[in-house]
Amino acid sequence: QVQLVESGGGLVKPGGSLRLSCAASGFTFSDYYMSWIRQAPGKGLEWVSYISSSGSTIYYADSVKGRFTISRDNAKNSLYLQMNSLRAEDTAVYYCARESVAGTLGYWGQGTLVTVSS
Amino acid sequence: QSALTQPASVSGSPGQSITISCTGTSSDVGGYNYVSWYQQHPGKAPKLMIYEVSNRPSGVPDRFSGSKSGNTASLTISGLQAEDEADYYCSSYTSSSTGVVFGGGTKLTVL
């Protein structure tokens, strides 16, 4: 069955960096667009970034543009999110999700918590 | 401020029906039939309940239904059950550079 497992979260100081990973299994990873979505404590969902199946098309939310970089390794069935210049407002649970068509997120990982604090 | 507008909370008694609205613009909800609804229980990942306005993924009870009129989409849950108590989020494809927008979420309380 489809499984998405995020890792790499943790506590980081403002201005620091973190790299999240999402290991995919149970489907042909290279066939699907993938997204990162985050949820600040007690808040709603915020779409962060998505990447096409080949990696040729990438979009970012304005709130992370220029600081975050999404990438994928289809040979390793893995999705990544490099987060630089982290701010307190980036504190959230970060989910990776598989997109089926036009923003439909059919499968989600369990999430990884990123805390930005001094 | 979220791109799509949902009521903060709704409530209903077991067996009743409730409807959650999701209002956007012609650039998102009104312009495309790519509205999704997600259910999220506390501490859990969101789960897709409705896609492309009114389609249910396999395994989702037919008590859950979706519709759209103009710039407003709706999720209806009939025959409310205790396990339906959760947060519900709508999302839509958007023609803006972000690609996907979410609503602010609605907390459903089963009385």
XYZ file of C-alpha atoms in Angstrom:
229
model
C 0.000 0.000 0.000
C 1.030 3.626 -0.426
C 3.343 4.821 2.331
C 4.941 8.214 2.844
C 7.352 8.619 5.747
C 8.792 12.022 6.605
C 11.973 12.549 8.586
C 14.465 15.272 9.383
C 12.412 17.515 11.641
C 13.714 18.918 14.895
C 14.672 22.021 16.840
C 16.668 24.673 15.000
C 17.644 28.239 15.822
C 16.307 31.197 13.815
C 18.395 31.639 10.702
C 19.353 27.989 10.679
C 18.768 25.268 8.121
C 17.089 21.882 8.023
C 16.521 19.270 5.339
C 13.346 17.214 5.389
C 13.029 13.893 3.603
C 10.018 11.876 2.554
C 10.474 8.216 1.699
C 7.822 6.832 -0.629
C 6.801 3.230 -1.190
C 3.911 1.204 -2.544
C 3.571 3.088 -5.835
C 5.628 4.233 -8.816
C 7.091 7.383 -7.309
C 8.321 8.785 -10.615
C 4.753 8.922 -11.969
C 3.427 11.428 -9.444
C 3.639 15.091 -8.549
C 4.495 15.544 -4.870
C 3.804 18.342 -2.414
C 4.864 19.640 0.973
C 2.156 21.067 3.225
C 2.637 22.453 6.715
C 0.467 23.080 9.746
C 1.524 25.481 12.492
C 0.491 24.471 16.022
C -3.258 24.911 16.406
C -3.580 26.377 12.906
C -4.828 25.287 9.497
C -3.116 23.691 6.539
C -0.760 25.729 4.375
C 0.505 24.448 1.046
C 4.277 25.012 0.849
C 5.599 23.641 -2.440
C 5.091 21.118 -5.170
C 7.260 19.410 -7.742
C 6.277 17.644 -10.933
C 7.007 13.988 -11.538
C 10.197 14.731 -13.463
C 11.207 17.657 -11.276
C 10.990 20.103 -14.157
C 8.102 22.144 -12.705
C 8.283 23.579 -9.203
C 6.075 26.037 -7.335
C 6.475 27.647 -3.918
C 4.211 29.558 -1.592
C 5.204 33.212 -1.335
C 5.952 32.712 2.365
C 8.873 30.365 1.621
C 10.011 31.479 -1.830
C 13.743 32.104 -1.908
C 14.360 30.221 1.351
C 13.043 26.694 0.699
C 14.025 24.326 -2.103
C 12.048 21.258 -3.075
C 13.710 18.381 -4.898
C 13.266 14.694 -5.591
C 15.329 11.634 -6.378
C 13.189 9.236 -8.380
C 15.857 6.546 -8.215
C 15.639 6.631 -4.420
C 11.853 7.177 -4.251
C 12.466 10.229 -2.126
C 11.236 13.792 -1.835
C 13.176 16.534 -0.075
C 12.658 20.018 1.314
C 15.756 22.090 2.029
C 14.798 24.867 4.426
C 17.198 27.790 4.907
C 16.964 31.083 6.811
C 14.366 29.565 9.081
C 12.066 31.833 11.056
C 9.876 31.315 14.104
C 6.825 31.373 11.847
C 8.123 28.315 10.003
C 7.428 26.247 13.128
C 4.959 23.586 12.023
C 4.321 19.954 11.289
C 5.459 19.346 7.724
C 3.610 16.751 5.666
C 4.543 15.314 2.318
C 1.655 14.270 0.113
C 1.105 12.561 -3.213
C -0.857 14.546 -5.743
C -3.150 12.735 -8.155
C -4.547 15.544 -10.294
C -4.682 19.343 -10.020
C -4.069 19.671 -6.316
C -5.849 16.548 -5.122
C -3.703 15.158 -2.304
C -4.720 11.548 -2.011
C -2.053 10.255 0.348
C -0.274 11.985 3.220
C 2.622 11.073 5.446
C 2.396 11.225 9.225
C 4.287 14.518 9.366
C 7.517 15.726 10.961
C 7.685 18.592 13.453
C 9.982 21.527 12.811
C 10.496 23.941 15.692
C 12.359 27.188 15.120
C 13.336 28.735 18.423
C 16.362 30.181 20.161
C -5.931 34.980 6.090
C -6.746 31.821 4.135
C -7.539 31.994 0.434
C -10.769 30.004 0.842
C -13.354 30.903 3.492
C -14.905 28.279 5.739
C -16.991 28.656 8.902
C -14.866 28.194 12.010
C -17.221 25.656 13.521
C -20.382 23.672 12.915
C -22.204 21.197 15.098
C -24.919 18.609 14.874
C -26.449 15.721 16.763
C -25.946 12.077 15.849
C -28.096 11.127 12.891
C -28.501 14.692 11.684
C -26.992 16.266 8.559
C -24.614 19.185 8.418
C -23.128 21.219 5.582
C -19.792 23.023 5.537
C -19.287 25.773 2.982
C -16.083 26.807 1.248
C -16.100 30.123 -0.591
C -13.442 31.191 -3.047
C -13.284 33.137 -6.278
C -13.507 32.555 -10.004
C -9.735 31.951 -9.967
C -10.078 28.864 -7.814
C -13.342 27.241 -6.672
C -15.486 28.866 -9.335
C -13.077 28.287 -12.167
C -12.209 24.629 -11.790
C -13.840 21.390 -10.730
C -10.840 20.530 -8.580
C -12.202 21.057 -5.092
C -11.164 18.572 -2.421
C -12.211 18.033 1.182
C -9.984 16.617 3.925
C -10.830 15.261 7.361
C -8.283 15.618 10.163
C -8.583 14.087 13.604
C -6.398 15.536 16.397
C -2.769 14.552 16.050
C -3.377 12.767 12.758
C -2.597 13.504 9.129
C -5.382 14.830 6.904
C -7.402 12.259 4.968
C -8.934 12.872 1.548
C -12.732 12.578 1.748
C -13.938 14.214 -1.481
C -12.098 15.069 -4.694
C -13.051 16.852 -7.902
C -16.023 18.468 -6.139
C -18.149 15.385 -5.577
C -16.153 12.167 -5.915
C -15.452 9.880 -2.968
C -12.244 7.852 -2.741
C -12.639 4.169 -2.113
C -13.497 3.484 1.518
C -15.122 6.833 2.287
C -18.731 6.319 3.430
C -21.459 7.595 1.125
C -22.684 9.723 4.033
C -20.094 12.208 2.766
C -21.013 14.188 -0.338
C -19.747 17.279 -2.099
C -21.191 19.888 -4.417
C -20.426 23.278 -5.900
C -22.373 26.321 -7.002
C -20.530 29.273 -8.448
C -17.632 30.205 -6.192
C -18.860 28.144 -3.226
C -18.294 24.458 -2.623
C -20.027 22.453 0.081
C -19.416 19.285 2.037
C -22.483 17.546 3.432
C -22.319 14.815 6.036
C -25.566 12.964 6.575
C -26.368 10.566 9.397
C -23.745 12.151 11.653
C -21.723 9.750 13.738
C -19.486 10.412 16.724
C -16.375 9.502 14.713
C -17.144 12.293 12.250
C -16.069 14.824 14.891
C -12.918 16.329 13.383
C -11.527 19.328 11.515
C -12.462 19.611 7.853
C -10.495 21.518 5.225
C -11.410 22.372 1.671
C -8.852 23.000 -1.025
C -8.955 24.057 -4.627
C -6.696 24.221 -7.619
C -5.969 27.848 -8.389
C -4.744 29.684 -11.445
C -2.379 31.716 -9.262
C 1.270 30.741 -9.023
C 0.696 28.774 -5.833
C -1.293 26.009 -7.512
C -3.272 24.920 -4.458
C -5.152 26.905 -1.838
C -6.718 25.692 1.398
C -9.583 26.924 3.485
C -9.020 27.867 7.088
C -10.703 24.727 8.383
C -13.987 23.961 10.143
C -14.261 22.188 13.472
C -17.187 19.766 13.467
C -18.621 18.926 16.863
C -21.025 16.004 17.205
C -23.205 16.882 20.163
